[in-house]
CSV table of C-alpha atoms and ligand atoms in Angstrom, one decimal:
chain,number,residue,atom,x,y,z
E,38,MET,CA,-1.6,19.8,31.0
E,39,SER,CA,0.4,16.7,31.7
E,40,ALA,CA,-0.7,14.5,34.8
E,41,PRO,CA,1.1,15.6,38.0
E,42,ASP,CA,4.0,13.4,39.0
E,43,PRO,CA,3.5,11.8,42.4
E,44,ILE,CA,7.2,11.0,42.7
E,45,GLU,CA,8.0,14.8,42.3
E,46,THR,CA,5.3,15.7,44.8
E,47,ALA,CA,6.5,13.1,47.4
E,48,ARG,CA,10.2,14.5,47.0
E,49,THR,CA,9.0,18.1,47.6
E,50,LEU,CA,6.8,17.4,50.5
E,51,VAL,CA,9.7,16.0,52.5
E,52,ALA,CA,12.6,18.2,51.3
E,53,GLY,CA,14.2,21.4,52.5
E,54,GLY,CA,13.7,21.0,56.2
E,55,ARG,CA,9.9,21.4,55.9
E,56,GLY,CA,7.1,19.2,56.8
E,57,ILE,CA,3.3,18.8,56.6
E,58,LEU,CA,0.5,20.3,58.5
E,59,ALA,CA,-2.5,18.1,59.1
E,60,ALA,CA,-5.6,20.4,58.9
E,61,ASP,CA,-7.9,17.6,57.8
E,62,GLU,CA,-9.9,16.8,60.8
E,63,SER,CA,-13.4,15.5,60.1
E,64,THR,CA,-16.2,17.8,61.1
E,65,GLY,CA,-16.9,15.6,64.1
E,66,THR,CA,-13.2,15.6,65.1
E,67,ILE,CA,-12.7,19.4,64.8
E,68,THR,CA,-16.0,20.1,66.6
E,69,LYS,CA,-14.7,18.1,69.7
E,70,ARG,CA,-11.4,20.1,69.6
E,71,PHE,CA,-13.3,23.4,69.2
E,72,GLN,CA,-15.7,22.5,72.1
E,73,ALA,CA,-12.8,21.6,74.4
E,74,VAL,CA,-11.5,25.3,74.1
E,75,GLY,CA,-14.9,26.8,73.9
E,76,ILE,CA,-15.2,27.5,70.2
E,77,ASP,CA,-18.6,27.1,68.3
E,78,SER,CA,-18.1,24.7,65.3
E,79,THR,CA,-19.9,26.0,62.2
E,80,ALA,CA,-18.8,25.8,58.5
E,81,ASP,CA,-17.8,29.4,59.0
E,82,THR,CA,-15.6,29.1,62.2
E,83,ARG,CA,-14.0,25.9,60.6
E,84,ARG,CA,-13.1,28.1,57.5
E,85,ALA,CA,-11.9,31.1,59.5
E,86,TYR,CA,-9.7,28.8,61.7
E,87,ARG,CA,-8.1,27.1,58.8
E,88,GLU,CA,-7.6,30.2,56.9
E,89,LEU,CA,-6.0,31.6,59.9
E,90,LEU,CA,-3.5,28.8,60.0
E,91,LEU,CA,-2.8,28.7,56.2
E,92,THR,CA,-2.2,32.4,56.0
E,93,ALA,CA,0.1,32.8,58.9
E,94,PRO,CA,2.9,35.0,57.6
E,95,GLY,CA,6.2,33.3,56.8
E,96,VAL,CA,4.8,29.7,57.6
E,97,SER,CA,5.8,28.2,54.3
E,98,GLU,CA,9.3,28.4,55.6
E,99,PHE,CA,8.4,25.3,57.7
E,100,ILE,CA,5.4,23.8,56.0
E,101,SER,CA,5.6,22.1,52.6
E,102,GLY,CA,2.0,20.8,52.3
E,103,ALA,CA,-1.3,21.0,54.1
E,104,ILE,CA,-3.9,18.1,54.2
E,105,LEU,CA,-7.4,19.5,54.0
E,106,TYR,CA,-10.7,18.0,54.5
E,107,ASP,CA,-13.4,17.7,51.9
E,108,GLU,CA,-15.4,20.7,53.3
E,109,THR,CA,-12.3,22.9,53.3
E,110,ILE,CA,-11.1,22.1,49.8
E,111,ARG,CA,-14.5,23.3,48.6
E,112,GLN,CA,-14.3,26.6,50.7
E,113,THR,CA,-13.1,30.0,49.7
E,114,ALA,CA,-10.9,32.2,51.7
E,115,SER,CA,-12.2,35.4,52.9
E,116,ASP,CA,-11.1,37.5,49.8
E,117,GLY,CA,-12.9,34.7,47.6
E,118,THR,CA,-9.9,32.6,46.7
E,119,PRO,CA,-10.6,28.9,46.5
E,120,PHE,CA,-8.7,27.3,49.3
E,121,PRO,CA,-6.4,25.1,47.2
E,122,ASP,CA,-5.3,28.2,45.2
E,123,MET,CA,-4.7,30.3,48.2
E,124,ILE,CA,-2.5,27.8,49.6
E,125,LYS,CA,-0.6,27.1,46.4
E,126,GLU,CA,0.1,30.8,46.0
E,127,ARG,CA,1.6,30.8,49.5
E,128,GLY,CA,4.1,27.9,48.3
E,129,ILE,CA,2.3,25.1,50.3
E,130,ILE,CA,1.1,22.1,48.4
E,131,PRO,CA,-2.6,21.3,48.8
E,132,GLY,CA,-3.4,17.8,50.1
E,133,ILE,CA,-6.7,16.0,50.7
E,134,LYS,CA,-7.8,13.4,53.2
E,135,VAL,CA,-9.7,10.7,51.1
E,136,ASP,CA,-10.6,8.1,53.6
E,137,THR,CA,-14.0,8.2,55.2
E,138,GLY,CA,-13.1,7.1,58.8
E,139,ALA,CA,-12.2,4.1,60.8
E,140,LYS,CA,-15.2,1.7,61.6
E,141,VAL,CA,-15.5,-1.3,63.8
E,142,LEU,CA,-14.2,-4.3,62.0
E,143,ALA,CA,-16.7,-7.1,61.5
E,144,LYS,CA,-16.1,-9.9,64.0
E,145,ALA,CA,-13.4,-8.0,65.9
E,146,PRO,CA,-15.4,-5.6,68.1
E,147,ASP,CA,-12.2,-3.9,69.5
E,148,GLU,CA,-10.6,-3.3,66.3
E,149,LYS,CA,-11.1,-1.0,63.3
E,150,VAL,CA,-10.8,-0.8,59.5
E,151,THR,CA,-10.8,2.3,57.5
E,152,GLU,CA,-13.4,2.8,54.7
E,153,GLY,CA,-13.5,5.0,51.6
E,154,LEU,CA,-12.6,2.9,48.7
E,155,ASP,CA,-15.9,3.1,46.9
E,156,GLY,CA,-15.9,5.8,44.2
E,157,LEU,CA,-12.4,6.5,45.2
E,158,ARG,CA,-11.2,6.7,41.7
E,159,GLU,CA,-13.7,9.4,40.6
E,160,ARG,CA,-13.1,11.4,43.9
E,161,ILE,CA,-9.4,11.6,43.1
E,162,THR,CA,-9.9,12.9,39.6
E,163,GLU,CA,-12.2,15.6,41.0
E,164,TYR,CA,-9.6,16.6,43.8
E,165,VAL,CA,-6.8,16.6,41.2
E,166,GLU,CA,-8.9,19.2,39.3
E,167,MET,CA,-9.3,21.3,42.3
E,168,GLY,CA,-5.7,21.5,42.7
E,169,ALA,CA,-4.7,18.4,45.2
E,170,ARG,CA,-1.4,16.9,44.7
E,171,PHE,CA,-1.3,14.6,47.6
E,172,ALA,CA,-3.7,12.5,49.7
E,173,LYS,CA,-4.0,11.0,53.0
E,174,TRP,CA,-5.5,7.5,54.4
E,175,ARG,CA,-5.3,6.8,58.0
E,176,ALA,CA,-5.5,3.2,59.2
E,177,VAL,CA,-5.9,2.7,63.1
E,178,ILE,CA,-4.3,-0.2,64.9
E,179,THR,CA,-5.2,-0.6,68.5
E,180,ILE,CA,-2.7,-2.3,71.0
E,181,GLY,CA,-4.2,-4.5,73.7
E,182,GLU,CA,-4.6,-7.9,75.1
E,183,GLY,CA,-4.1,-10.2,72.1
E,184,ILE,CA,-4.4,-7.3,69.5
E,185,PRO,CA,-3.7,-6.1,66.9
E,186,SER,CA,-4.9,-9.3,65.2
E,187,ASP,CA,-3.4,-10.5,61.8
E,188,TYR,CA,-6.9,-10.0,60.4
E,189,CYS,CA,-7.0,-6.3,61.4
E,190,ILE,CA,-3.4,-5.7,60.2
E,191,HIS,CA,-4.1,-7.5,56.9
E,192,THR,CA,-7.4,-5.8,56.1
E,193,ASN,CA,-6.1,-2.5,56.9
E,194,ALA,CA,-2.8,-2.9,54.8
E,195,HIS,CA,-4.8,-4.2,51.9
E,196,ALA,CA,-7.0,-1.1,51.9
E,197,LEU,CA,-3.9,1.4,52.4
E,198,ALA,CA,-2.5,-0.3,49.3
E,199,ARG,CA,-5.6,-0.1,47.1
E,200,TYR,CA,-5.8,3.6,48.2
E,201,ALA,CA,-2.3,4.3,47.3
E,202,ALA,CA,-2.3,2.6,43.8
E,203,LEU,CA,-5.5,4.5,42.9
E,204,CYS,CA,-3.9,7.8,44.1
E,205,GLN,CA,-0.7,7.2,42.0
E,206,GLU,CA,-2.8,6.3,38.9
E,207,GLY,CA,-4.8,9.4,39.2
E,208,GLY,CA,-1.5,11.6,39.9
E,209,LEU,CA,-1.7,12.1,43.7
E,210,ALA,CA,1.1,11.2,46.1
E,211,PRO,CA,-0.4,9.0,48.7
E,212,ILE,CA,0.5,9.5,52.4
E,213,VAL,CA,0.3,6.1,53.8
E,214,GLU,CA,-0.7,6.1,57.5
E,215,PRO,CA,-0.9,3.1,59.5
E,216,GLU,CA,-1.2,4.6,63.1
E,217,ALA,CA,-0.7,2.3,66.1
E,218,LEU,CA,-2.4,4.1,68.8
E,219,ILE,CA,-0.9,5.6,71.8
E,220,ASP,CA,-4.1,4.8,73.9
E,221,GLY,CA,-3.7,2.1,76.5
E,222,ASP,CA,-1.3,0.9,79.0
E,223,HIS,CA,1.1,-1.1,76.6
E,224,THR,CA,4.6,-1.0,76.9
E,225,ILE,CA,7.1,0.5,74.4
E,226,GLU,CA,8.1,-3.1,73.6
E,227,GLN,CA,4.3,-4.0,72.6
E,228,CYS,CA,4.3,-0.9,70.5
E,229,PHE,CA,7.6,-1.9,68.7
E,230,GLU,CA,6.0,-5.2,67.9
E,231,ALA,CA,2.7,-4.0,66.7
E,232,THR,CA,4.3,-1.4,64.5
E,233,GLU,CA,6.9,-3.8,63.1
E,234,ARG,CA,4.1,-6.3,62.1
E,235,THR,CA,2.0,-3.5,60.7
E,236,LEU,CA,4.7,-2.0,58.5
E,237,ARG,CA,5.9,-5.3,57.3
E,238,ALA,CA,2.3,-6.1,56.1
E,239,VAL,CA,1.8,-2.6,54.7
E,240,PHE,CA,4.9,-2.8,52.6
E,241,ALA,CA,4.1,-6.4,51.4
E,242,GLU,CA,0.7,-5.1,50.1
E,243,LEU,CA,2.3,-2.2,48.5
E,244,ALA,CA,4.4,-4.2,46.5
E,245,ILE,CA,1.8,-6.7,45.6
E,246,GLN,CA,-0.4,-3.7,44.5
E,247,ARG,CA,2.4,-2.1,42.4
E,248,VAL,CA,2.7,0.9,44.4
E,249,SER,CA,5.8,3.0,43.5
E,250,LEU,CA,7.7,3.5,46.8
E,251,GLU,CA,9.2,6.6,45.3
E,252,GLY,CA,6.0,8.3,44.8
E,253,MET,CA,4.6,7.9,48.3
E,254,VAL,CA,5.2,9.2,51.9
E,255,LEU,CA,5.1,7.0,55.1
E,256,LYS,CA,3.3,8.6,58.0
E,257,PRO,CA,3.8,6.2,61.0
E,258,ASN,CA,3.5,6.4,64.7
E,259,MET,CA,6.6,6.8,66.8
E,260,VAL,CA,7.5,3.7,68.9
E,261,ILE,CA,6.3,4.8,72.3
E,262,ALA,CA,4.7,3.3,75.4
E,263,GLY,CA,1.0,3.7,75.9
E,264,LYS,CA,-0.2,6.8,77.4
E,265,GLN,CA,-1.4,4.8,80.7
E,266,CYS,CA,1.8,2.6,80.9
E,267,PRO,CA,3.4,3.3,84.1
E,268,LYS,CA,6.8,2.9,82.6
E,269,GLN,CA,7.4,5.8,80.2
E,270,ALA,CA,10.5,5.6,77.9
E,271,SER,CA,13.0,8.4,77.7
E,272,VAL,CA,13.1,10.6,74.7
E,273,GLN,CA,16.3,9.0,73.5
E,274,GLU,CA,14.9,5.4,73.9
E,275,VAL,CA,11.7,6.5,71.8
E,276,ALA,CA,14.0,7.7,69.1
E,277,GLU,CA,16.2,4.6,69.1
E,278,GLN,CA,13.3,2.2,69.0
E,279,THR,CA,11.5,4.3,66.4
E,280,ILE,CA,14.5,4.4,64.1
E,281,ARG,CA,15.3,0.7,64.8
E,282,CYS,CA,11.7,-0.5,63.9
E,283,LEU,CA,11.7,1.6,60.6
E,284,ARG,CA,15.2,0.4,59.6
E,285,PHE,CA,13.6,-3.2,59.9
E,286,THR,CA,10.7,-2.4,57.8
E,287,VAL,CA,10.7,0.7,55.5
E,288,PRO,CA,12.6,0.4,52.2
E,289,ALA,CA,15.3,3.1,51.4
E,290,ALA,CA,13.3,3.9,48.2
E,291,VAL,CA,10.6,5.6,50.2
E,292,PRO,CA,11.6,9.3,50.1
E,293,GLY,CA,10.2,10.4,53.4
E,294,VAL,CA,8.9,9.4,56.8
E,295,ALA,CA,6.5,12.0,58.2
E,296,PHE,CA,5.6,11.2,61.7
E,297,LEU,CA,2.1,11.9,63.3
E,298,SER,CA,2.1,13.5,66.8
E,299,GLY,CA,-0.8,11.0,67.9
E,300,GLY,CA,-1.7,12.6,71.1
E,301,GLN,CA,1.7,13.6,72.5
E,302,THR,CA,2.1,17.1,73.6
E,303,PRO,CA,3.5,19.5,71.3
E,304,GLN,CA,6.8,19.5,73.4
E,305,GLN,CA,7.0,15.8,73.5
E,306,ALA,CA,6.4,15.4,69.7
E,307,THR,CA,9.0,18.1,68.9
E,308,ALA,CA,11.7,16.6,71.3
E,309,HIS,CA,11.0,13.0,70.0
E,310,LEU,CA,11.4,14.3,66.5
E,311,ASP,CA,14.6,16.2,67.2
E,312,ALA,CA,16.1,12.9,69.0
E,313,THR,CA,15.1,10.9,65.9
E,314,SER,CA,16.7,13.4,63.4
E,315,ARG,CA,19.9,13.5,65.5
E,316,MET,CA,20.4,9.8,64.9
E,317,GLY,CA,20.9,10.2,61.2
E,318,PRO,CA,21.9,10.0,58.5
E,319,HIS,CA,18.8,8.0,57.6
E,320,PRO,CA,18.0,6.4,54.3
E,321,TRP,CA,14.8,8.5,54.1
E,322,GLN,CA,14.0,12.1,54.9
E,323,ILE,CA,12.5,12.2,58.5
E,324,THR,CA,9.8,14.8,58.9
E,325,PHE,CA,6.6,15.6,60.6
E,326,SER,CA,2.9,15.6,59.5
E,327,TYR,CA,1.3,16.9,62.7
E,328,ALA,CA,-2.2,18.0,63.5
E,329,ARG,CA,-2.6,18.4,67.3
E,330,ALA,CA,1.1,19.1,68.0
E,331,LEU,CA,1.2,22.0,65.3
E,332,GLN,CA,-2.2,23.4,66.2
E,333,ASP,CA,-2.6,23.1,69.9
E,334,ALA,CA,-1.2,26.5,70.8
E,335,ALA,CA,-2.8,28.4,67.9
E,336,MET,CA,-6.4,26.9,68.6
E,337,ARG,CA,-6.3,27.8,72.3
E,338,SER,CA,-5.1,31.3,71.6
E,339,TRP,CA,-7.6,32.0,68.9
E,340,LYS,CA,-10.7,31.0,70.7
E,341,GLY,CA,-12.9,32.0,67.9
E,342,ASP,CA,-12.2,35.8,68.5
E,343,ARG,CA,-11.3,37.8,65.5
E,344,SER,CA,-9.1,40.1,67.3
E,345,ARG,CA,-6.8,37.2,68.3
E,346,VAL,CA,-6.1,36.1,64.9
E,347,GLY,CA,-2.7,37.7,64.9
E,348,THR,CA,-1.8,36.2,68.2
E,349,ALA,CA,-2.9,32.8,67.1
E,350,GLN,CA,-0.8,32.9,64.1
E,351,GLN,CA,2.2,33.8,65.9
E,352,ALA,CA,1.7,30.7,68.1
E,353,PHE,CA,1.4,28.6,65.1
E,354,TYR,CA,4.4,30.0,63.3
E,355,ALA,CA,6.4,29.6,66.8
E,356,ARG,CA,5.5,25.9,67.0
E,357,ALA,CA,6.1,25.3,63.3
E,358,GLN,CA,9.4,26.8,63.6
E,359,LEU,CA,10.3,24.5,66.5
E,360,VAL,CA,9.0,21.4,64.7
E,361,SER,CA,10.9,22.4,61.7
E,362,LEU,CA,14.3,22.9,63.8
E,363,ALA,CA,13.6,19.4,65.3
E,364,ARG,CA,13.1,17.9,62.0
E,365,ARG,CA,16.8,19.2,61.3
E,366,GLY,CA,18.0,17.9,64.7
E,367,SER,CA,18.6,21.5,65.9
E,368,TYR,CA,15.9,21.8,68.6
E,369,THR,CA,16.7,22.3,72.4
E,370,ALA,CA,14.3,22.3,75.2
E,371,GLU,CA,15.4,25.7,76.2
E,372,MET,CA,13.9,27.2,73.0
E,373,GLU,CA,10.4,26.5,74.5
E,374,GLU,CA,10.7,29.1,77.0
E,375,ALA,CA,11.7,31.6,74.3
E,376,ALA,CA,8.8,30.7,72.0
D,542,13P,P1,-1.9,14.1,65.0
D,542,13P,O1,-0.5,14.7,64.7
D,542,13P,O2,-2.8,15.1,65.8
D,542,13P,O3,-1.9,12.7,65.6
D,542,13P,O4,-2.7,14.0,63.5
D,542,13P,C1,-2.1,13.6,62.5
D,542,13P,C2,-3.1,13.1,61.5
D,542,13P,O5,-3.1,13.5,60.4
D,542,13P,C3,-3.8,11.8,62.0
D,542,13P,O6,-4.4,11.3,60.9
């Protein structure tokens, strides 16, 4: 068997009006989200929930790839099929989160650096054998008084590039995710500045570390005011500033930009993606790699109840369809009522 080709994978992930489902919450994170809607978090409820999402009838029309967590990629669906095989059979490319989380950055107590490089080459080999074809690494950039520091941006960019190079060497297409957080009272201008500095540093490191831009997908935040900022920007302004920032910083050789939803409501994340797509043509495919915005309604309607699997799958299908329409610039707010 020849090694999988990251360029081919990256292209497929962002093609055809489809996007990526992030279902790679760490056990701690999914437990918090389950608890918020009254679901017990056990290995089996986590498995059942992720199976529900990935077997939702027809959803591969909208979803090209799914990012899994280490626990999930080792689990089997209820019919005994290993998760990665089950996904592949449904026309969805299996991906894997390979970072081990954001930790406090030494001597910068308000900032974080993402860990997970130790043993990564060997883990990549194992994941490729299990069927994974792409990976994710999320760097966290906090915006606030005097931050992000150059120190935080630089250390995270360096780690992202080390991860990306190792992925491509091993046959995985890396999703490079530097996320400037929406938490805080910062303005959209501050978000623009932090995102621009971060993306410039990330692409400089990717170049130094010989990462093929054609064999990766960028997963950035949108340029948006902080959640607590009294002055919220319009949908159109978010789209304009986001595209402006990306045009300054993201080489045209990158096949696709797949946004994260980052704590926006499902409706906001869909409307912003739509407005961004409508500003095209763009040098890259514009698509999505959402966790919360895609899963919110499904998780709430499932509630851990076996008899509600079908209802939850319909909710997931409906949101995936809207987000896919938005990715093509064909979404309208009226569609929310019909969904
Ligand atoms: P959200 O869409 O919930 O921000 O999650 C995307 C993701 O994968 C964060 O790493």
